[in-house]
Amino acid sequence: MKNNGIKFGKYFKEYRLSNVLAMIKNNSKSPLICLDDCKGKLVVITGATSGIGYATAKKFASKGADLICINRNKERSEALKHEIERAYKVNCEYILADFSSLDDTHKAAHDLLEIEKPIDIIIHNAGIYLTKRQITSNGIEKVFMVNYLSSFIMNDILKDKLKSQGKCRIILVNSEGHRFAAWGMRFDDLDWSKRRYSGLKSYGTAKLAELLAMIKFDEYFRGSGVTINAMHPGAVKTATGKDNGPLYKWFKKNLLDKTLNPVSVAAEAIYYLGVSENLETVSGEFFNLTTLEEPAPPALDVENARVLWEISLKMGNLDGKCGTKKI
């Protein structure tokens, strides 16, 4: 029987109330703080002109790191570059890329591939939330492309470079929202053409995919000095969802945002995960801010991780060997 990703019976048996209670408890915790600096390190951050990415860029720059920020908007990227360099006296370069585009994603990854200096930390932060289904010019559901496939492509293209360095920390800004894909992924309907589109479920599917791919990347990097971990950035106020309709915008501005923490909370957690010596060899894990946590059962499914890997290589136009684009 073909595996379509949904395993209700399997996952139902694996769900534990204790894990749900732990998640609720962890949501109220503050992140651990790392006081070490990272002077001279090179940090790559996607989606750095606003929200979590912006706060994270300033945090790492304040501790002496040089930055390469990958953003969509040139004017905002220029403004960020000047602000960072003026305030913190570090280098802040940028690469322009729209992560809803396969070509842009490939180009950004290959630009990083050509950098001679080792990349110390990669923070995959770029993401969107949509309430209505959108399909990219490449025929891929947009939330899946931006929130998952773009980071997969970049990691695949860079994986041999990073492995040859003998060190690097990859941080996936993930979400407890992966739990919205409670019974797994529909491998036969990743573009949502066969089902009614749900903003929460499409977002959850993309975040679940990121956790499943992490299993395979962790296997590849094991013993190399390269680590890959995912984290929930906490309930923080960001610009996510700004492209949605007026009803969602009103709800977010007048209700949701009033209950959220500042993005500096997430930035502190990301800095800890990227710099703390306590996590030097920790890999393949999911954190709620800086608290180690077990993700939902579908995120631990090794069989589905293998299936998704092959699908992602095909969707991402990758050959799966050395991170090169198929011609």
Steps between C-alpha positions, in 0.01 A plus 500: 500500500637840400592729787308829467642630829188474714529243779209559735518164678877511551514856631188467715679230703813714533342822628563558871314745725825561685658644184211741451521611863875547464445721196251716692742530791792582273304777331518700822876465544759764419798409281840422642747783446845459345749769602780386267585716201540378142754748373623423150241230430298506180125467547244457221142608577201476266217750530704748704330831422211458745370307797705216645763523226561869562532456877728201446724691259545777755567251780777318314650826368506643853713201599752555219374271223520588131172447318368392164127570490278353229193716439249589229513879510808694388416830671433335835813288460708812437347669803576194715858486374565865585330475840692187603838619378461844653376377838718193552809549277467160334450398137141452387457385141179390336371275224169575333269201460129427498464160661178432312720466190706188429745699289554764770547233765754311292689820419517607865631159601764500227607851600567362848675199349755729337598674824850395601458584868337227710136555596467457875124524545203483260163618630205405282245755616309613190137397508141595417149417615210509254127455548437438129677254270764647270706314241844621396615537139667160544167339590578456871270603784654823628510430874664163435756661270597794723477332840651165406629431151720811481695398812520142375650616170753723670607231746534243222709728280723602790526167678835389356657844553386502862617145557844581359527795740477264796265736682174692463174531688180500298195635683151451360252754635217252517178506705275314738266550206639177353247334731217626276600225255395255769471189283788557263548647155299439185781414262243461222358851554777738601349773281161473674314443172301205639401649837357815644789731578570578865748765609580320824537160336709623206728680744516191719578280202794720397641504854452124531686455171790703636525273806488186287774630271706579808511127576672431167735797516601399852585153371714651224688738730551258788859501624602786270483788747191640328180508704141572405225580749149646487336738743163651579566875536231553759180699468656821369366796305606492133375619162402147398162499326525855366397377154170357623158659484355782714324266745822319590691830522241643739507186714881503511531871583221528755506162670793273418784753514391628841578161657843451343855553624760725332716341229806553720393188692537288188829669411646412839400136453646483150824654622525241777442214255756644261779585743472318834770239562234284665358422157823452308426135418120500536325429169168383360301643790194721540499782756224719637716813518796335677313217675547157343163357402360196322310599185176337388518134386477580125823703532687190620396269216821382333315324218312818408823697527649279227194536280496877544872520422450349154196718434691811608795425272263476207295808593816698572659406167799339672700193410547396862874434467698820524230764521504589131201612303361262241524625144 
